[in-house]
Amino acid sequence: MLFALGILLSAAAAATTPDAEIKTRAEALAPSLVAVRRDLHAHPELSNREERTGHLVAERLRALGLEVRYPVAKTGVVGVLRGGRPGGVVALRADMDALPIDEQNDVPYKSLTPGVMHACGHDGHTAMLLGAAEVLAGLKARLPGTVVFLFQPAEEGAPDGEPGGAPLMVKEGALDDPKVEAVFGLHVGLGVENSRAGWSDGALLASSDTFTIEVAGRGVHGATPHLGLDPIPVAAEIVLALQAIVSRQTDTQQPKVLTIGRIQGGTRFNIIAEHVVMDGTLRTFDPAVRADIQARMQRTVKGVAEANGTTATLRFQDDGNPPTVNDAGLARLAVPALERVFGKDGAYRARPLMVAEDFPLYGQKAPTFYFLLGTRNPAKGIESVNHTARFDLDEATLPLGVRALVTLAWDFLAPATPRPAAR
Ligand SMILES: [Zn+2]
Ligand SMILES: [Zn+2]
């Protein structure tokens, strides 16, 4: 009996996440994390065009001895690391694409591609996930299960008419072989102070739906609107009526944003326009609220146009992104892991943000958990927000991100609270 207990205890101890070793290994990688991140930063590539990046990632994973599938979902890479001990399967995800922004930072690693910039920190995500692969490969013999590394293209949105991003990764089987049981991901920046980790056990990021509204008109001389059909006042009414959905028709306790970001119509001050086109975005934290507002928008656009004797159409582009809502069970496991890496104060419950991600689409296949990694550091002049020409990240945080990813994966494979033994 005592003998059996001894075996059980030593088995549990062997499987326990080796925090100290992960820390040492991640910190030893600091110079190479910076070097990889700077190399990617200097060579940014737009969505679905991450040729150099995907190739670099695939080569590095092969050099670490991982099984590599490449390309997946256009330019993506899936790496598989099978541990020396039996166990489950967990996935870690990074996105790799840059944005069409002309970098304004004066840094040695400034973008070498005019008009393209890693302004969302995906260079950091890619470098950290490569670092996590290196740390875990070094501990492979003791790893109790399998880790799948997802290097995803086109998080910022594939070019018009092209599939891409998380949905294409899922469609091409990135989570199927081996069958992934949980997916973890992170995002840098977003205003979070350096070396802190923002988590949630529910909604963390919003859904996002891009839409286009077209109002039909009939052009005539601007002095005789009654002889034509002016779409501009109809468009104005639609804009206001849509805001009434937010302010008057839906629960004030359910956060939502409905923005019309662009209106185009007309050619000259004294000509009634032929039509008006408007684009916008809808953000919510709840799939039911999202569906309800979409239906109300259809009704409103149609109704206002009809009342004015014209027609208008509302079209949502592709499927949009669902809200990023963390699985509560995974959060129970993940929060203690983040607290061990970032400290009790460093890991904090984050307020949900209205920005969006395609990460939750992995949730079609497995529960997901996502957190914010703080890389803002005013003392170093690193203050600009994501998607701006002066965005940068505090590279001193990179080893922390590596530790967090490795710790989350290992904790999932070897839960601190042992599962009840089979009888
Ligand atoms: Zn972004
Ligand atoms: Zn991003």
XYZ file of C-alpha atoms and ligand atoms in Angstrom:
425
model
C 0.000 0.000 0.000
C 2.743 2.414 1.037
C 4.723 1.328 -1.956
C 1.774 2.037 -4.250
C 1.265 5.440 -2.651
C 4.958 6.185 -3.164
C 4.675 5.407 -6.858
C 1.575 7.571 -7.142
C 3.258 10.486 -5.404
C 6.426 10.271 -7.435
C 4.372 10.018 -10.630
C 2.477 13.156 -9.617
C 5.706 14.969 -8.734
C 7.278 14.011 -12.044
C 4.277 15.365 -13.931
C 4.061 18.620 -11.945
C 4.906 21.701 -13.974
C 8.644 22.436 -13.541
C 8.206 26.163 -12.859
C 11.806 26.941 -11.907
C 13.232 25.192 -14.923
C 10.748 26.859 -17.271
C 11.729 30.243 -15.823
C 15.466 29.591 -16.232
C 15.067 28.327 -19.771
C 12.717 31.152 -20.852
C 15.010 33.819 -19.408
C 18.045 32.271 -21.072
C 16.209 32.690 -24.382
C 15.780 36.460 -23.901
C 18.468 37.539 -26.436
C 17.194 35.141 -29.110
C 13.560 36.170 -28.487
C 14.560 39.776 -29.112
C 16.564 38.815 -32.203
C 13.694 36.809 -33.729
C 11.140 39.470 -32.887
C 13.304 42.200 -34.445
C 13.939 40.131 -37.557
C 10.177 39.597 -37.997
C 9.535 43.259 -37.200
C 11.947 44.400 -39.902
C 10.284 42.037 -42.420
C 6.534 42.434 -41.880
C 4.099 40.684 -44.215
C 0.425 41.355 -44.809
C -2.396 38.877 -44.163
C -2.183 35.681 -46.233
C 1.190 36.858 -47.575
C 3.326 35.663 -44.626
C 5.632 33.687 -46.940
C 8.958 34.544 -45.325
C 7.526 34.376 -41.807
C 5.851 30.985 -42.300
C 8.987 29.573 -43.867
C 11.155 30.860 -41.015
C 8.774 29.365 -38.422
C 8.620 25.983 -40.173
C 12.422 25.808 -40.388
C 12.877 26.656 -36.716
C 10.301 24.107 -35.577
C 11.963 21.418 -37.733
C 15.337 22.312 -36.185
C 13.768 21.761 -32.741
C 12.713 18.270 -33.825
C 8.966 18.931 -34.037
C 6.628 17.338 -36.557
C 5.768 20.184 -38.936
C 2.817 20.713 -41.279
C 3.491 23.577 -43.677
C 1.855 25.353 -45.347
C -1.524 25.227 -43.612
C -4.238 27.825 -44.293
C -2.072 29.526 -47.016
C 1.125 30.409 -45.112
C 0.476 28.979 -41.635
C 2.435 26.335 -39.746
C 1.352 23.592 -37.342
C 4.057 22.062 -35.158
C 3.515 18.991 -32.989
C 5.693 18.106 -29.997
C 5.000 14.692 -28.479
C 6.206 14.461 -24.887
C 8.013 11.498 -23.411
C 5.129 10.765 -21.038
C 1.565 9.899 -21.996
C -1.145 12.551 -21.660
C -3.575 14.868 -23.381
C -3.210 17.312 -26.267
C -3.088 21.079 -25.841
C -2.594 23.818 -28.461
C -0.865 27.198 -28.207
C -1.589 29.791 -30.870
C 0.202 32.832 -32.338
C -0.779 35.022 -35.280
C 1.872 36.185 -37.756
C 0.513 38.991 -39.969
C 1.298 42.702 -40.104
C -0.762 45.763 -41.095
C -0.762 48.270 -43.984
C 0.768 51.067 -41.892
C 3.936 53.069 -42.582
C 6.123 52.733 -39.489
C 7.073 56.004 -37.789
C 9.326 54.533 -35.077
C 12.985 55.430 -35.316
C 14.424 52.096 -34.173
C 17.203 49.870 -35.536
C 14.643 47.162 -36.331
C 12.257 49.496 -38.191
C 10.184 47.904 -40.973
C 12.158 47.510 -44.193
C 8.926 47.285 -46.194
C 7.398 50.720 -46.819
C 3.714 50.813 -45.936
C 3.749 47.555 -43.969
C 4.345 47.293 -40.233
C 3.969 44.912 -37.311
C 1.710 47.420 -35.566
C -0.295 44.826 -33.626
C 2.616 42.932 -32.054
C 2.156 39.676 -33.949
C 5.953 39.659 -34.399
C 6.139 39.327 -30.613
C 3.469 36.604 -30.579
C 5.380 34.582 -33.163
C 8.718 35.019 -31.362
C 7.188 33.983 -28.014
C 5.513 30.888 -29.428
C 8.793 29.847 -31.057
C 10.398 30.378 -27.642
C 7.720 28.233 -25.973
C 8.402 25.481 -28.526
C 12.110 25.668 -27.705
C 11.551 25.495 -23.929
C 9.118 22.579 -24.238
C 11.369 20.744 -26.717
C 14.129 21.005 -24.126
C 11.868 19.380 -21.516
C 10.319 16.908 -23.950
C 11.307 13.738 -22.067
C 9.230 14.766 -19.039
C 6.349 16.430 -20.904
C 3.137 14.532 -20.008
C 1.306 14.765 -23.342
C 1.406 16.555 -26.672
C 1.624 20.261 -27.496
C 0.388 21.582 -30.848
C 1.790 24.946 -31.974
C -0.527 26.965 -34.218
C 1.147 29.721 -36.243
C -1.795 31.380 -37.918
C -1.880 33.768 -40.885
C -4.357 36.573 -41.547
C -5.713 37.385 -38.101
C -6.218 40.977 -39.251
C -8.488 39.759 -42.038
C -7.747 38.058 -45.339
C -7.780 40.196 -48.503
C -11.247 40.559 -50.075
C -12.489 37.341 -51.585
C -9.847 35.119 -49.919
C -10.447 32.715 -47.048
C -7.938 32.896 -44.214
C -7.136 33.146 -40.528
C -8.446 30.956 -37.720
C -11.473 29.624 -39.658
C -9.214 28.339 -42.444
C -6.806 26.791 -39.897
C -9.776 24.939 -38.380
C -11.125 23.953 -41.803
C -7.738 22.558 -42.819
C -7.668 20.363 -39.738
C -5.102 22.173 -37.580
C -6.867 20.929 -34.430
C -7.781 17.448 -35.658
C -4.616 15.316 -35.737
C -3.721 14.976 -32.949
C -7.124 15.986 -31.599
C -6.653 19.154 -29.549
C -8.452 19.354 -26.166
C -7.835 23.049 -25.345
C -6.371 26.115 -27.068
C -4.511 28.955 -25.340
C -3.619 32.322 -26.872
C -2.523 35.807 -25.869
C -2.271 39.359 -27.177
C 0.328 42.025 -26.447
C -0.289 45.745 -26.108
C -3.924 46.887 -25.755
C -2.879 49.393 -23.088
C -1.874 46.809 -20.470
C 1.191 47.752 -18.384
C 4.325 45.696 -19.001
C 4.759 42.423 -17.152
C 1.082 42.161 -16.227
C -1.434 39.616 -17.485
C -5.128 40.415 -17.869
C -7.466 37.434 -17.717
C -11.184 36.808 -17.705
C -13.336 33.820 -16.845
C -15.923 35.038 -19.358
C -15.955 37.637 -22.138
C -12.618 39.336 -22.805
C -12.892 40.693 -26.364
C -15.888 41.666 -28.466
C -17.506 40.118 -31.481
C -16.955 42.080 -34.675
C -19.127 42.262 -37.761
C -18.316 44.463 -40.716
C -21.346 45.609 -42.667
C -22.260 47.668 -45.736
C -25.517 49.553 -46.275
C -26.539 50.763 -49.733
C -29.362 53.259 -50.159
C -30.806 53.592 -53.661
C -31.638 57.049 -55.024
C -32.458 58.715 -58.336
C -30.299 61.615 -59.411
C -31.713 64.930 -60.587
C -30.793 68.609 -60.348
C -30.182 69.626 -56.757
C -32.809 72.356 -57.088
C -35.625 69.869 -57.847
C -35.346 66.996 -55.359
C -39.042 66.163 -55.781
C -38.331 65.020 -59.357
C -35.802 62.429 -58.156
C -35.156 60.473 -54.985
C -32.549 61.828 -52.570
C -30.708 59.004 -50.748
C -28.690 61.332 -48.506
C -31.412 62.251 -45.970
C -32.500 58.595 -45.994
C -28.939 57.563 -45.135
C -28.854 60.169 -42.368
C -32.113 58.786 -40.919
C -30.707 55.262 -41.053
C -27.572 56.327 -39.149
C -29.674 57.844 -36.361
C -32.191 54.986 -36.294
C -29.336 52.481 -35.925
C -28.063 54.375 -32.879
C -31.551 54.123 -31.387
C -31.169 50.326 -31.452
C -28.190 50.746 -29.130
C -29.670 53.441 -26.896
C -33.403 52.587 -26.834
C -34.136 49.043 -27.941
C -31.562 46.829 -26.217
C -30.547 46.130 -22.615
C -28.320 48.914 -21.306
C -26.441 46.342 -19.201
C -25.274 44.537 -22.342
C -22.298 46.411 -23.838
C -22.370 47.044 -27.560
C -20.966 49.456 -30.145
C -22.449 50.241 -33.536
C -20.206 52.485 -35.613
C -20.727 53.823 -39.120
C -17.157 54.568 -40.141
C -17.651 55.657 -43.722
C -20.402 57.345 -45.751
C -20.064 57.905 -49.479
C -22.627 59.470 -51.792
C -22.961 62.170 -54.369
C -20.579 63.914 -56.718
C -21.391 67.639 -56.535
C -23.152 70.156 -54.300
C -26.082 70.703 -56.693
C -26.720 67.173 -57.906
C -28.997 64.695 -56.090
C -26.937 61.538 -55.497
C -27.677 58.238 -57.258
C -26.936 56.221 -54.148
C -25.233 56.234 -50.768
C -22.901 53.513 -49.446
C -22.065 53.256 -45.748
C -19.688 50.868 -43.947
C -19.543 50.127 -40.273
C -18.802 47.689 -37.502
C -20.906 46.040 -34.802
C -19.321 44.905 -31.501
C -20.910 42.912 -28.663
C -19.828 40.481 -25.927
C -22.673 38.026 -26.295
C -23.725 35.847 -29.250
C -27.452 36.358 -28.472
C -27.084 40.161 -28.293
C -25.104 40.053 -31.520
C -27.811 38.093 -33.368
C -30.603 40.265 -31.920
C -28.941 43.523 -33.026
C -28.202 42.136 -36.487
C -31.913 41.334 -36.926
C -32.960 44.781 -35.660
C -30.493 46.419 -38.065
C -32.070 44.582 -41.016
C -35.545 45.662 -39.938
C -34.456 49.271 -39.354
C -32.604 49.724 -42.654
C -35.494 48.241 -44.619
C -38.166 50.152 -42.669
C -36.545 53.587 -42.905
C -35.936 53.152 -46.626
C -39.540 52.036 -47.193
C -40.904 54.991 -45.256
C -39.024 57.220 -47.699
C -40.224 55.358 -50.776
C -36.888 53.839 -51.628
C -34.912 50.667 -50.973
C -31.808 49.979 -48.944
C -29.825 46.821 -48.361
C -27.736 45.758 -45.370
C -25.048 43.148 -45.970
C -22.716 41.651 -43.366
C -19.295 40.774 -44.766
C -18.342 37.121 -44.260
C -19.096 35.537 -40.884
C -17.377 38.092 -38.663
C -15.719 37.179 -35.367
C -17.640 35.828 -32.379
C -16.813 37.365 -28.987
C -13.703 36.004 -27.247
C -15.291 34.333 -24.236
C -12.993 32.254 -22.068
C -14.087 28.802 -20.985
C -14.776 28.990 -17.230
C -13.245 25.565 -16.559
C -10.033 26.469 -18.387
C -9.941 29.807 -16.547
C -9.962 27.956 -13.187
C -6.864 26.135 -14.353
C -5.236 29.091 -16.123
C -5.511 31.824 -13.490
C -3.299 30.041 -10.907
C -0.783 29.383 -13.708
C -0.700 33.090 -14.631
C -0.387 34.016 -10.936
C 2.705 31.821 -10.616
C 4.302 33.535 -13.624
C 3.193 37.166 -13.100
C 2.640 37.192 -9.314
C -0.690 37.628 -7.522
C -0.788 41.339 -8.372
C 0.596 40.998 -11.873
C -2.203 38.694 -12.981
C -5.479 40.588 -12.761
C -9.085 40.298 -13.886
C -9.267 42.453 -17.039
C -12.207 44.564 -18.123
C -13.459 43.271 -21.478
C -12.261 45.283 -24.473
C -14.291 46.209 -27.556
C -11.521 45.062 -29.909
C -11.961 41.676 -31.573
C -9.991 38.584 -32.555
C -10.544 35.533 -34.719
C -9.106 33.352 -31.908
C -12.572 32.308 -30.579
C -13.207 30.453 -33.853
C -10.928 27.703 -32.508
C -13.705 27.253 -29.957
C -15.635 25.281 -32.586
C -13.279 22.397 -31.827
C -12.107 22.803 -28.223
C -12.489 25.088 -25.180
C -10.323 28.211 -25.410
C -8.585 30.609 -23.027
C -7.061 33.950 -24.017
C -5.267 36.608 -22.002
C -3.693 40.045 -22.431
C 0.073 40.331 -22.015
C 1.091 43.838 -20.934
C 3.910 45.304 -23.049
C 3.266 49.032 -22.565
C 6.115 50.833 -20.814
C 5.970 54.659 -20.626
C 9.395 54.748 -18.885
C 10.858 53.415 -22.151
C 8.613 55.610 -24.298
C 6.499 52.610 -25.354
C 2.990 54.004 -25.125
C 1.333 53.949 -28.533
C -1.654 51.693 -28.958
C -2.017 48.805 -31.400
C -2.698 49.684 -35.048
C -0.771 52.967 -34.908
C 2.454 53.910 -36.708
C 4.353 54.242 -33.417
C 3.248 50.995 -31.789
C 6.058 49.051 -30.141
C 6.373 46.574 -27.306
C 8.627 46.234 -24.276
C 10.816 43.321 -25.299
C 11.728 42.653 -21.651
C 8.270 41.063 -21.387
C 8.954 38.403 -24.037
C 10.392 35.764 -21.631
C 7.337 36.223 -19.386
C 5.077 35.480 -22.338
C 7.080 32.336 -23.082
C 6.804 31.217 -19.450
C 3.066 31.875 -19.452
C 2.461 29.834 -22.609
C 4.620 26.927 -21.425
C 3.096 26.962 -17.925
C -0.474 27.046 -19.253
C 0.222 24.103 -21.557
C 1.984 22.036 -18.893
C -0.620 22.795 -16.218
C -3.336 21.672 -18.617
C -1.519 18.407 -19.299
C -0.683 17.846 -15.609
C -3.401 19.557 -13.547
C -2.299 20.715 -10.080
C -5.379 19.009 -8.650
C -4.954 15.408 -9.740
C -7.872 13.839 -11.506
C -9.564 11.155 -9.331
C -7.765 7.858 -9.773
C -9.592 5.123 -11.638
C -10.928 2.367 -9.405
Zn -4.627 43.913 -34.769
Zn -3.505 41.624 -33.113
